[in-house]
Amino acid sequence: MIVVEGKTKITVPDTLTITKKDEVFYNPKMEANRDISVCVIQTFLKNYKREEFLICDPLGGSGARGLRYANELEFKNGIVKVVINDINPKAVKLIKENIKLNNLDNVEVYEGDANVILSKNFRMFNVVDLDPFGSPSPYLDSGIRATITKNGLLCLTATDTAVLCGRFKKPCVRKYNAFPINSKDCHEMAIRILIGYAIRVAAKYDIGLKPIFSHATDHYVRTYLLTQRGAKKADEALEKLGYVKDIGGDKVIKSLYEGYEKGFGGPLYLGEIYDKEIVNEVYKIAVERNYSEKAKNILKVLCDECDINQLGCYDIHEICSNIKKSAPPMTTIIEKLKERGFKVSRVHYNPKGIKSDAKLSDIIEVILEATD
Ligand SMILES: C[S@@+](CC[C@H](N)C(=O)[O-])C[C@H]1O[C@@H](n2cnc3c(N)ncnc32)[C@H](O)[C@@H]1O
């Protein structure tokens, strides 16, 4: 069967279970993820001066992601070239068919292990996009080595959110060398654990990583990390790591260099996980291209959310349950906080969550007033 995403046609297997058992993997629910990916990478091409912009999609599946990059990225001053790879021969066959279906001449296809193709291409790609089953950790070292060291982009998807969100502790230590946090905003903490781990892996190569865009949607988290060359940049990135303890929605923070203390989660990234300008531009591109409603909805909330630099969010239902009050409408809480001069936004990953520069005590005051 043929599906259409953005401007790209993709032949996918007629029957899909969305598990590893499928002949070739394609998940229609990830369309919004791919829409956003095209828009984030598009922001890089506006001021890019060289003639060739190289992208590697080493875990390609049906090729949906890489093909969309090859077909939909607009680059007036040069060409975008995409390398797509998969270990599954049936996937490689389908990717080749999909290249023909879209009349593309800017895609190369390979069959083999992702780590092999990445390792063979040292500092080659402007963008490396790791979109595996589960955790990207097994491909991180080679992914970082295959990315250019200055203003390269490492895109990471992790679908092992149960691990990152604290349902299972041991695999989180194994895959990310970090303790998870099982809080109401664990999806943001999951993004931060993933970024924190990537920063530690990159640091040994004297590369700093700076998050420019992140989101947690459905069963996955996704982040985009800019490469910055040099030991100083790597040190600066490490300085933004630390440990966090959640106490009923409030956060206690310790720096990486203070060391671990029992009951804390981490190491994880404590800095901003978005670049505001890029988030706004990504939204603009998604609207211009009329990409999926789901992508536009995520991006719309993110535009507000990234204006507030709060670690995690306040879960209004959790706070109400702690103070034994029934939860007032979210709109009432938001209005009342704004009336008091606080910044406030909904969060894209939790319908009961808000981000604000208000303290927990201010939020409680507003809830009490609204429930009087
Ligand atoms: C989640 S799917 C990729 C989905 C795809 N990026 C998309 O957006 O539709 C993961 C893919 O990785 C492939 N894969 C698994 N292990 C691999 C390895 N070691 N090297 C290369 N490909 C691998 C699988 O065959 C599968 O097609």
mmCIF file of C-alpha atoms and ligand atoms in Angstrom:
data_model
loop_
_atom_site.group_PDB
_atom_site.id
_atom_site.type_symbol
_atom_site.label_atom_id
_atom_site.label_comp_id
_atom_site.label_asym_id
_atom_site.label_seq_id
_atom_site.Cartn_x
_atom_site.Cartn_y
_atom_site.Cartn_z
ATOM 1 C CA MET A 1 0.000 0.000 0.000
ATOM 2 C CA ILE A 2 1.135 3.565 -0.668
ATOM 3 C CA VAL A 3 0.858 6.266 2.007
ATOM 4 C CA VAL A 4 1.614 9.966 1.647
ATOM 5 C CA GLU A 5 3.481 11.979 4.281
ATOM 6 C CA GLY A 6 4.158 15.631 3.543
ATOM 7 C CA LYS A 7 5.043 15.633 -0.170
ATOM 8 C CA THR A 8 6.469 12.125 -0.140
ATOM 9 C CA LYS A 9 4.911 8.832 -1.252
ATOM 10 C CA ILE A 10 5.946 5.744 0.681
ATOM 11 C CA THR A 11 5.181 2.129 -0.155
ATOM 12 C CA VAL A 12 4.737 0.246 3.103
ATOM 13 C CA PRO A 13 3.754 -3.370 3.876
ATOM 14 C CA ASP A 14 -0.006 -4.028 3.524
ATOM 15 C CA THR A 15 -0.245 -5.481 7.006
ATOM 16 C CA LEU A 16 1.449 -3.724 9.897
ATOM 17 C CA THR A 17 1.632 -4.758 13.550
ATOM 18 C CA ILE A 18 4.045 -1.882 14.422
ATOM 19 C CA THR A 19 6.423 -4.329 16.070
ATOM 20 C CA LYS A 20 9.833 -5.728 15.202
ATOM 21 C CA LYS A 21 7.984 -8.675 13.632
ATOM 22 C CA ASP A 22 6.833 -6.612 10.620
ATOM 23 C CA GLU A 23 8.563 -7.511 7.355
ATOM 24 C CA VAL A 24 9.640 -3.885 7.059
ATOM 25 C CA PHE A 25 9.012 -1.401 9.847
ATOM 26 C CA TYR A 26 6.760 1.607 9.279
ATOM 27 C CA ASN A 27 4.841 3.393 12.021
ATOM 28 C CA PRO A 28 2.146 5.812 10.756
ATOM 29 C CA LYS A 29 1.938 7.345 14.259
ATOM 30 C CA MET A 30 5.467 8.726 13.761
ATOM 31 C CA GLU A 31 4.370 11.000 10.891
ATOM 32 C CA ALA A 32 4.292 13.997 13.251
ATOM 33 C CA ASN A 33 7.799 13.109 14.449
ATOM 34 C CA ARG A 34 9.002 13.070 10.837
ATOM 35 C CA ASP A 35 7.117 16.324 10.024
ATOM 36 C CA ILE A 36 8.873 18.052 12.915
ATOM 37 C CA SER A 37 12.219 16.528 11.904
ATOM 38 C CA VAL A 38 11.956 17.959 8.375
ATOM 39 C CA CYS A 39 11.147 21.385 9.845
ATOM 40 C CA VAL A 40 14.017 21.341 12.376
ATOM 41 C CA ILE A 41 16.583 20.375 9.734
ATOM 42 C CA GLN A 42 15.085 22.952 7.349
ATOM 43 C CA THR A 43 16.055 25.705 9.818
ATOM 44 C CA PHE A 44 19.707 24.692 9.281
ATOM 45 C CA LEU A 45 19.593 25.147 5.541
ATOM 46 C CA LYS A 46 18.632 28.824 5.461
ATOM 47 C CA ASN A 47 22.124 30.121 6.142
ATOM 48 C CA TYR A 48 24.171 27.096 5.131
ATOM 49 C CA LYS A 49 27.027 28.151 2.852
ATOM 50 C CA ARG A 50 28.515 24.931 1.440
ATOM 51 C CA GLU A 51 27.239 23.177 -1.686
ATOM 52 C CA GLU A 52 26.389 19.817 -0.179
ATOM 53 C CA PHE A 53 24.410 19.051 2.940
ATOM 54 C CA LEU A 54 24.767 15.402 3.959
ATOM 55 C CA ILE A 55 22.314 13.457 6.079
ATOM 56 C CA CYS A 56 22.554 9.886 7.354
ATOM 57 C CA ASP A 57 19.508 7.801 8.342
ATOM 58 C CA PRO A 58 21.303 4.589 9.377
ATOM 59 C CA LEU A 59 18.214 2.772 10.760
ATOM 60 C CA GLY A 60 15.975 3.502 7.807
ATOM 61 C CA GLY A 61 13.087 0.967 7.915
ATOM 62 C CA SER A 62 10.842 1.777 4.929
ATOM 63 C CA GLY A 63 12.999 4.859 4.338
ATOM 64 C CA ALA A 64 10.160 7.230 5.314
ATOM 65 C CA ARG A 65 12.432 9.572 7.247
ATOM 66 C CA GLY A 66 15.419 9.746 4.898
ATOM 67 C CA LEU A 67 13.185 9.948 1.826
ATOM 68 C CA ARG A 68 11.283 12.856 3.285
ATOM 69 C CA TYR A 69 14.577 14.668 3.949
ATOM 70 C CA ALA A 70 15.680 14.031 0.359
ATOM 71 C CA ASN A 71 12.339 15.101 -1.094
ATOM 72 C CA GLU A 72 11.108 17.925 1.150
ATOM 73 C CA LEU A 73 14.133 19.867 2.401
ATOM 74 C CA GLU A 74 14.562 23.075 0.428
ATOM 75 C CA PHE A 75 18.140 24.168 -0.191
ATOM 76 C CA LYS A 76 18.504 26.942 -2.747
ATOM 77 C CA ASN A 77 22.313 27.237 -2.650
ATOM 78 C CA GLY A 78 23.187 23.563 -3.022
ATOM 79 C CA ILE A 79 21.964 19.994 -2.749
ATOM 80 C CA VAL A 80 20.846 17.760 0.076
ATOM 81 C CA LYS A 81 22.216 14.214 -0.159
ATOM 82 C CA VAL A 82 20.830 11.447 2.023
ATOM 83 C CA VAL A 83 22.354 8.094 2.928
ATOM 84 C CA ILE A 84 19.787 5.531 4.117
ATOM 85 C CA ASN A 85 20.845 2.208 5.632
ATOM 86 C CA ASP A 86 19.119 -0.780 7.203
ATOM 87 C CA ILE A 87 20.270 -4.201 8.328
ATOM 88 C CA ASN A 88 17.108 -5.833 6.954
ATOM 89 C CA PRO A 89 17.449 -6.748 3.226
ATOM 90 C CA LYS A 90 13.675 -6.461 2.740
ATOM 91 C CA ALA A 91 13.801 -2.901 4.070
ATOM 92 C CA VAL A 92 16.627 -2.049 1.669
ATOM 93 C CA LYS A 93 14.601 -3.425 -1.268
ATOM 94 C CA LEU A 94 11.583 -1.336 -0.237
ATOM 95 C CA ILE A 95 13.697 1.818 0.214
ATOM 96 C CA LYS A 96 14.986 1.376 -3.362
ATOM 97 C CA GLU A 97 11.402 1.075 -4.641
ATOM 98 C CA ASN A 98 10.447 4.182 -2.690
ATOM 99 C CA ILE A 99 13.319 6.162 -4.216
ATOM 100 C CA LYS A 100 11.942 5.328 -7.690
ATOM 101 C CA LEU A 101 8.392 6.121 -6.610
ATOM 102 C CA ASN A 102 9.500 9.667 -5.721
ATOM 103 C CA ASN A 103 11.959 10.094 -8.643
ATOM 104 C CA LEU A 104 14.811 10.935 -6.287
ATOM 105 C CA ASP A 105 18.435 11.109 -7.436
ATOM 106 C CA ASN A 106 19.937 12.350 -4.164
ATOM 107 C CA VAL A 107 19.687 9.173 -2.056
ATOM 108 C CA GLU A 108 22.217 6.342 -1.565
ATOM 109 C CA VAL A 109 21.096 3.096 0.055
ATOM 110 C CA TYR A 110 23.170 0.576 2.011
ATOM 111 C CA GLU A 111 22.505 -2.715 3.730
ATOM 112 C CA GLY A 112 24.360 -3.454 6.951
ATOM 113 C CA ASP A 113 24.860 -2.651 10.595
ATOM 114 C CA ALA A 114 24.277 1.009 11.495
ATOM 115 C CA ASN A 115 27.474 1.156 13.546
ATOM 116 C CA VAL A 116 29.513 -0.032 10.557
ATOM 117 C CA ILE A 117 28.244 2.601 8.114
ATOM 118 C CA LEU A 118 28.578 5.335 10.751
ATOM 119 C CA SER A 119 32.108 4.241 11.689
ATOM 120 C CA LYS A 120 33.179 4.175 8.040
ATOM 121 C CA ASN A 121 32.141 7.820 7.649
ATOM 122 C CA PHE A 122 34.184 9.727 10.213
ATOM 123 C CA ARG A 123 32.968 13.341 10.647
ATOM 124 C CA MET A 124 31.130 13.113 7.344
ATOM 125 C CA PHE A 125 27.510 14.096 7.920
ATOM 126 C CA ASN A 126 25.820 17.395 8.741
ATOM 127 C CA VAL A 127 22.989 15.396 10.274
ATOM 128 C CA VAL A 128 22.924 11.916 11.791
ATOM 129 C CA ASP A 129 19.444 10.713 12.709
ATOM 130 C CA LEU A 130 19.272 7.750 15.089
ATOM 131 C CA ASP A 131 15.763 6.300 15.063
ATOM 132 C CA PRO A 132 16.066 2.762 16.449
ATOM 133 C CA PHE A 133 13.785 0.273 18.158
ATOM 134 C CA GLY A 134 14.162 1.249 21.833
ATOM 135 C CA SER A 135 17.291 3.089 22.929
ATOM 136 C CA PRO A 136 19.728 4.962 20.652
ATOM 137 C CA SER A 137 22.572 4.277 23.125
ATOM 138 C CA PRO A 138 24.161 1.401 21.168
ATOM 139 C CA TYR A 139 24.656 3.764 18.199
ATOM 140 C CA LEU A 140 25.625 6.939 20.030
ATOM 141 C CA ASP A 141 29.417 6.681 19.862
ATOM 142 C CA SER A 142 29.510 5.973 16.154
ATOM 143 C CA GLY A 143 26.716 8.515 15.551
ATOM 144 C CA ILE A 144 28.728 11.256 17.235
ATOM 145 C CA ARG A 145 31.905 10.275 15.369
ATOM 146 C CA ALA A 146 30.062 10.347 12.024
ATOM 147 C CA THR A 147 28.710 13.882 12.608
ATOM 148 C CA ILE A 148 30.703 16.994 11.708
ATOM 149 C CA THR A 149 32.115 18.489 14.912
ATOM 150 C CA LYS A 150 30.934 22.068 14.412
ATOM 151 C CA ASN A 151 27.238 22.850 13.890
ATOM 152 C CA GLY A 152 26.420 19.249 13.065
ATOM 153 C CA LEU A 153 23.100 17.903 14.222
ATOM 154 C CA LEU A 154 22.574 14.656 16.079
ATOM 155 C CA CYS A 155 18.891 13.669 16.154
ATOM 156 C CA LEU A 156 17.922 11.036 18.704
ATOM 157 C CA THR A 157 14.689 9.122 19.169
ATOM 158 C CA ALA A 158 14.258 6.850 22.190
ATOM 159 C CA THR A 159 11.172 4.646 22.382
ATOM 160 C CA ASP A 160 12.152 2.970 25.659
ATOM 161 C CA THR A 161 10.239 5.570 27.657
ATOM 162 C CA ALA A 162 9.251 3.050 30.355
ATOM 163 C CA VAL A 163 12.975 2.700 31.068
ATOM 164 C CA LEU A 164 13.715 6.432 30.935
ATOM 165 C CA CYS A 165 10.616 7.268 32.985
ATOM 166 C CA GLY A 166 11.603 5.098 35.878
ATOM 167 C CA ARG A 167 9.447 1.991 35.574
ATOM 168 C CA PHE A 168 12.663 -0.051 35.332
ATOM 169 C CA LYS A 169 15.790 1.170 37.123
ATOM 170 C CA LYS A 170 18.421 -1.349 36.015
ATOM 171 C CA PRO A 171 17.990 -0.896 32.240
ATOM 172 C CA CYS A 172 18.185 2.888 32.713
ATOM 173 C CA VAL A 173 21.547 2.488 34.448
ATOM 174 C CA ARG A 174 22.624 0.026 31.760
ATOM 175 C CA LYS A 175 21.545 2.080 28.729
ATOM 176 C CA TYR A 176 22.011 5.634 30.022
ATOM 177 C CA ASN A 177 24.274 5.302 33.054
ATOM 178 C CA ALA A 178 21.666 7.243 35.036
ATOM 179 C CA PHE A 179 18.981 6.742 37.650
ATOM 180 C CA PRO A 180 15.489 7.556 36.329
ATOM 181 C CA ILE A 181 12.934 9.787 38.062
ATOM 182 C CA ASN A 182 9.410 8.469 38.412
ATOM 183 C CA SER A 183 7.678 11.873 38.678
ATOM 184 C CA LYS A 184 4.571 13.291 36.948
ATOM 185 C CA ASP A 185 6.896 15.117 34.551
ATOM 186 C CA CYS A 186 9.010 12.009 33.943
ATOM 187 C CA HIS A 187 8.730 12.474 30.165
ATOM 188 C CA GLU A 188 10.705 15.698 30.383
ATOM 189 C CA MET A 189 13.123 14.008 32.781
ATOM 190 C CA ALA A 190 13.444 11.220 30.181
ATOM 191 C CA ILE A 191 14.507 13.780 27.554
ATOM 192 C CA ARG A 192 16.991 15.216 30.062
ATOM 193 C CA ILE A 193 18.474 11.799 30.889
ATOM 194 C CA LEU A 194 18.914 11.064 27.180
ATOM 195 C CA ILE A 195 20.602 14.436 26.572
ATOM 196 C CA GLY A 196 22.756 14.017 29.695
ATOM 197 C CA TYR A 197 23.983 10.643 28.497
ATOM 198 C CA ALA A 198 24.728 11.906 24.966
ATOM 199 C CA ILE A 199 26.710 14.818 26.441
ATOM 200 C CA ARG A 200 28.853 12.431 28.490
ATOM 201 C CA VAL A 201 29.515 10.223 25.458
ATOM 202 C CA ALA A 202 30.456 13.225 23.274
ATOM 203 C CA ALA A 203 32.643 14.824 25.963
ATOM 204 C CA LYS A 204 35.367 12.206 25.611
ATOM 205 C CA TYR A 205 35.806 13.273 21.968
ATOM 206 C CA ASP A 206 36.114 16.919 23.101
ATOM 207 C CA ILE A 207 32.730 17.684 21.589
ATOM 208 C CA GLY A 208 30.028 19.665 23.380
ATOM 209 C CA LEU A 209 26.368 18.999 22.604
ATOM 210 C CA LYS A 210 23.715 21.695 22.886
ATOM 211 C CA PRO A 211 20.017 20.812 22.692
ATOM 212 C CA ILE A 212 18.105 23.003 20.252
ATOM 213 C CA PHE A 213 14.784 21.194 20.160
ATOM 214 C CA SER A 214 13.139 18.363 22.124
ATOM 215 C CA HIS A 215 9.728 16.806 22.588
ATOM 216 C CA ALA A 216 8.057 13.848 24.266
ATOM 217 C CA THR A 217 5.106 12.452 22.347
ATOM 218 C CA ASP A 218 3.172 9.165 22.492
ATOM 219 C CA HIS A 219 5.629 6.392 23.326
ATOM 220 C CA TYR A 220 8.861 8.198 22.481
ATOM 221 C CA VAL A 221 11.146 11.119 23.297
ATOM 222 C CA ARG A 222 13.101 13.006 20.678
ATOM 223 C CA THR A 223 15.924 15.515 20.900
ATOM 224 C CA TYR A 224 18.137 17.443 18.465
ATOM 225 C CA LEU A 225 21.680 18.189 19.606
ATOM 226 C CA LEU A 226 24.034 20.668 18.014
ATOM 227 C CA THR A 227 27.717 19.654 17.941
ATOM 228 C CA GLN A 228 30.221 22.175 19.266
ATOM 229 C CA ARG A 229 33.929 21.572 18.802
ATOM 230 C CA GLY A 230 36.508 21.655 21.617
ATOM 231 C CA ALA A 231 37.258 20.594 25.184
ATOM 232 C CA LYS A 232 35.873 23.883 26.527
ATOM 233 C CA LYS A 233 32.504 23.260 24.872
ATOM 234 C CA ALA A 234 32.484 19.695 26.215
ATOM 235 C CA ASP A 235 33.220 21.023 29.745
ATOM 236 C CA GLU A 236 30.489 23.659 29.425
ATOM 237 C CA ALA A 237 27.987 20.976 28.445
ATOM 238 C CA LEU A 238 29.024 18.761 31.379
ATOM 239 C CA GLU A 239 28.589 21.699 33.760
ATOM 240 C CA LYS A 240 24.886 21.687 32.896
ATOM 241 C CA LEU A 241 24.432 18.125 34.186
ATOM 242 C CA GLY A 242 23.260 17.269 37.659
ATOM 243 C CA TYR A 243 20.997 15.247 39.896
ATOM 244 C CA VAL A 244 17.354 15.969 40.680
ATOM 245 C CA LYS A 245 14.961 14.907 43.396
ATOM 246 C CA ASP A 246 11.230 15.475 43.000
ATOM 247 C CA ILE A 247 9.352 16.316 46.188
ATOM 248 C CA GLY A 248 5.640 16.577 45.385
ATOM 249 C CA GLY A 249 6.310 18.652 42.266
ATOM 250 C CA ASP A 250 9.133 20.740 43.734
ATOM 251 C CA LYS A 251 12.673 19.984 42.588
ATOM 252 C CA VAL A 252 15.886 19.756 44.596
ATOM 253 C CA ILE A 253 18.979 20.019 42.402
ATOM 254 C CA LYS A 254 22.646 19.025 42.854
ATOM 255 C CA SER A 255 25.406 19.608 40.317
ATOM 256 C CA LEU A 256 27.299 16.747 38.664
ATOM 257 C CA TYR A 257 30.463 17.693 40.533
ATOM 258 C CA GLU A 258 28.722 17.625 43.934
ATOM 259 C CA GLY A 259 28.181 13.932 43.317
ATOM 260 C CA TYR A 260 25.302 11.521 43.637
ATOM 261 C CA GLU A 261 23.122 11.283 46.717
ATOM 262 C CA LYS A 262 20.634 8.469 47.402
ATOM 263 C CA GLY A 263 17.076 9.306 46.339
ATOM 264 C CA PHE A 264 18.143 11.584 43.485
ATOM 265 C CA GLY A 265 17.763 10.802 39.771
ATOM 266 C CA GLY A 266 20.357 11.499 37.105
ATOM 267 C CA PRO A 267 22.820 12.516 35.926
ATOM 268 C CA LEU A 268 20.570 14.484 33.638
ATOM 269 C CA TYR A 269 20.654 17.733 31.682
ATOM 270 C CA LEU A 270 19.527 20.771 33.706
ATOM 271 C CA GLY A 271 19.823 23.462 31.015
ATOM 272 C CA GLU A 272 17.303 24.594 28.424
ATOM 273 C CA ILE A 273 16.227 21.803 26.113
ATOM 274 C CA TYR A 274 15.058 24.145 23.337
ATOM 275 C CA ASP A 275 16.339 27.111 21.388
ATOM 276 C CA LYS A 276 13.328 29.487 21.391
ATOM 277 C CA GLU A 277 14.074 30.980 17.983
ATOM 278 C CA ILE A 278 14.352 27.562 16.377
ATOM 279 C CA VAL A 279 11.120 26.328 18.012
ATOM 280 C CA ASN A 280 9.228 29.342 16.641
ATOM 281 C CA GLU A 281 10.730 28.919 13.187
ATOM 282 C CA VAL A 282 9.938 25.193 13.167
ATOM 283 C CA TYR A 283 6.292 25.987 13.965
ATOM 284 C CA LYS A 284 6.195 28.564 11.186
ATOM 285 C CA ILE A 285 7.540 26.070 8.636
ATOM 286 C CA ALA A 286 5.076 23.350 9.750
ATOM 287 C CA VAL A 287 2.171 25.791 9.306
ATOM 288 C CA GLU A 288 3.433 27.030 5.910
ATOM 289 C CA ARG A 289 3.733 23.445 4.678
ATOM 290 C CA ASN A 290 0.444 22.424 6.227
ATOM 291 C CA TYR A 291 2.019 19.403 7.903
ATOM 292 C CA SER A 292 -0.055 17.126 10.176
ATOM 293 C CA GLU A 293 -2.396 18.691 12.743
ATOM 294 C CA LYS A 294 -0.645 16.625 15.392
ATOM 295 C CA ALA A 295 2.751 18.145 14.583
ATOM 296 C CA LYS A 296 1.302 21.676 14.504
ATOM 297 C CA ASN A 297 -0.467 21.144 17.844
ATOM 298 C CA ILE A 298 2.718 19.922 19.543
ATOM 299 C CA LEU A 299 4.666 22.842 18.104
ATOM 300 C CA LYS A 300 2.063 25.441 19.085
ATOM 301 C CA VAL A 301 2.271 24.433 22.748
ATOM 302 C CA LEU A 302 6.070 24.237 22.545
ATOM 303 C CA CYS A 303 6.253 27.863 21.368
ATOM 304 C CA ASP A 304 4.692 28.952 24.694
ATOM 305 C CA GLU A 305 6.405 26.334 26.790
ATOM 306 C CA CYS A 306 9.932 27.181 25.702
ATOM 307 C CA ASP A 307 9.459 30.735 26.972
ATOM 308 C CA ILE A 308 9.523 29.479 30.556
ATOM 309 C CA ASN A 309 12.710 28.019 31.947
ATOM 310 C CA GLN A 310 11.292 25.694 34.584
ATOM 311 C CA LEU A 311 12.811 22.272 35.155
ATOM 312 C CA GLY A 312 9.855 19.924 34.676
ATOM 313 C CA CYS A 313 6.303 21.102 35.299
ATOM 314 C CA TYR A 314 3.666 21.402 38.003
ATOM 315 C CA ASP A 315 1.063 18.646 37.710
ATOM 316 C CA ILE A 316 -2.089 20.370 38.946
ATOM 317 C CA HIS A 317 -3.866 17.101 39.748
ATOM 318 C CA GLU A 318 -0.910 15.849 41.793
ATOM 319 C CA ILE A 319 -0.749 19.093 43.763
ATOM 320 C CA CYS A 320 -4.545 19.054 44.336
ATOM 321 C CA SER A 321 -4.390 15.467 45.512
ATOM 322 C CA ASN A 322 -1.531 16.353 47.929
ATOM 323 C CA ILE A 323 -3.549 19.217 49.452
ATOM 324 C CA LYS A 324 -6.797 17.203 49.303
ATOM 325 C CA LYS A 325 -8.696 19.561 46.990
ATOM 326 C CA SER A 326 -10.533 18.734 43.783
ATOM 327 C CA ALA A 327 -8.774 20.129 40.719
ATOM 328 C CA PRO A 328 -10.171 23.415 39.299
ATOM 329 C CA PRO A 329 -10.196 23.806 35.490
ATOM 330 C CA MET A 330 -6.723 24.311 34.043
ATOM 331 C CA THR A 331 -7.873 27.528 32.338
ATOM 332 C CA THR A 332 -8.835 29.022 35.751
ATOM 333 C CA ILE A 333 -5.408 28.256 37.231
ATOM 334 C CA ILE A 334 -3.660 29.685 34.179
ATOM 335 C CA GLU A 335 -5.768 32.888 34.228
ATOM 336 C CA LYS A 336 -5.277 33.426 37.956
ATOM 337 C CA LEU A 337 -1.504 32.973 37.710
ATOM 338 C CA LYS A 338 -1.358 35.444 34.811
ATOM 339 C CA GLU A 339 -3.462 37.950 36.814
ATOM 340 C CA ARG A 340 -0.785 37.769 39.513
ATOM 341 C CA GLY A 341 1.911 38.577 36.952
ATOM 342 C CA PHE A 342 3.416 35.117 36.564
ATOM 343 C CA LYS A 343 4.453 33.577 33.270
ATOM 344 C CA VAL A 344 2.515 30.380 32.631
ATOM 345 C CA SER A 345 2.126 27.849 29.846
ATOM 346 C CA ARG A 346 0.663 24.430 29.264
ATOM 347 C CA VAL A 347 3.136 21.630 28.550
ATOM 348 C CA HIS A 348 3.009 19.467 25.435
ATOM 349 C CA TYR A 349 3.635 16.143 27.211
ATOM 350 C CA ASN A 350 1.174 16.381 30.112
ATOM 351 C CA PRO A 351 -2.405 17.738 29.776
ATOM 352 C CA LYS A 352 -2.538 18.281 33.547
ATOM 353 C CA GLY A 353 0.789 20.095 33.643
ATOM 354 C CA ILE A 354 1.811 23.745 33.555
ATOM 355 C CA LYS A 355 5.152 25.480 33.453
ATOM 356 C CA SER A 356 5.451 28.739 35.352
ATOM 357 C CA ASP A 357 7.926 31.035 37.051
ATOM 358 C CA ALA A 358 5.647 30.873 40.120
ATOM 359 C CA LYS A 359 6.743 28.884 43.193
ATOM 360 C CA LEU A 360 4.838 25.794 44.337
ATOM 361 C CA SER A 361 3.421 27.886 47.217
ATOM 362 C CA ASP A 362 1.994 30.399 44.685
ATOM 363 C CA ILE A 363 0.355 27.594 42.731
ATOM 364 C CA ILE A 364 -1.194 26.199 45.929
ATOM 365 C CA GLU A 365 -2.523 29.666 46.852
ATOM 366 C CA VAL A 366 -4.175 29.966 43.447
ATOM 367 C CA ILE A 367 -5.700 26.480 43.715
ATOM 368 C CA LEU A 368 -7.085 27.308 47.188
ATOM 369 C CA GLU A 369 -8.569 30.556 45.895
ATOM 370 C CA ALA A 370 -10.139 28.758 42.907
ATOM 371 C CA THR A 371 -11.662 26.032 45.077
ATOM 372 C CA ASP A 372 -13.047 28.358 47.796
HETATM 373 C C1 LIG B 1 12.263 2.068 14.357
HETATM 374 S S1 LIG B 1 12.754 1.396 12.850
HETATM 375 C C2 LIG B 1 13.174 2.772 11.878
HETATM 376 C C3 LIG B 1 12.030 3.599 11.446
HETATM 377 C C4 LIG B 1 12.352 4.664 10.428
HETATM 378 N N1 LIG B 1 13.494 5.479 10.789
HETATM 379 C C5 LIG B 1 11.135 5.532 10.156
HETATM 380 O O1 LIG B 1 11.139 6.769 10.456
HETATM 381 O O2 LIG B 1 10.134 4.995 9.652
HETATM 382 C C6 LIG B 1 14.307 0.716 13.201
HETATM 383 C C7 LIG B 1 14.984 0.073 11.998
HETATM 384 O O3 LIG B 1 16.314 -0.279 12.387
HETATM 385 C C8 LIG B 1 16.683 -1.467 11.708
HETATM 386 N N2 LIG B 1 17.806 -2.057 12.461
HETATM 387 C C9 LIG B 1 17.773 -2.739 13.629
HETATM 388 N N3 LIG B 1 19.036 -3.017 14.036
HETATM 389 C C10 LIG B 1 19.879 -2.473 13.117
HETATM 390 C C11 LIG B 1 21.289 -2.381 12.995
HETATM 391 N N4 LIG B 1 22.093 -2.897 13.909
HETATM 392 N N5 LIG B 1 21.786 -1.740 11.930
HETATM 393 C C12 LIG B 1 20.966 -1.179 10.984
HETATM 394 N N6 LIG B 1 19.623 -1.245 11.041
HETATM 395 C C13 LIG B 1 19.081 -1.871 12.093
HETATM 396 C C14 LIG B 1 15.411 -2.294 11.682
HETATM 397 O O4 LIG B 1 15.459 -3.227 10.635
HETATM 398 C C15 LIG B 1 14.342 -1.205 11.505
HETATM 399 O O5 LIG B 1 14.027 -1.062 10.140
#
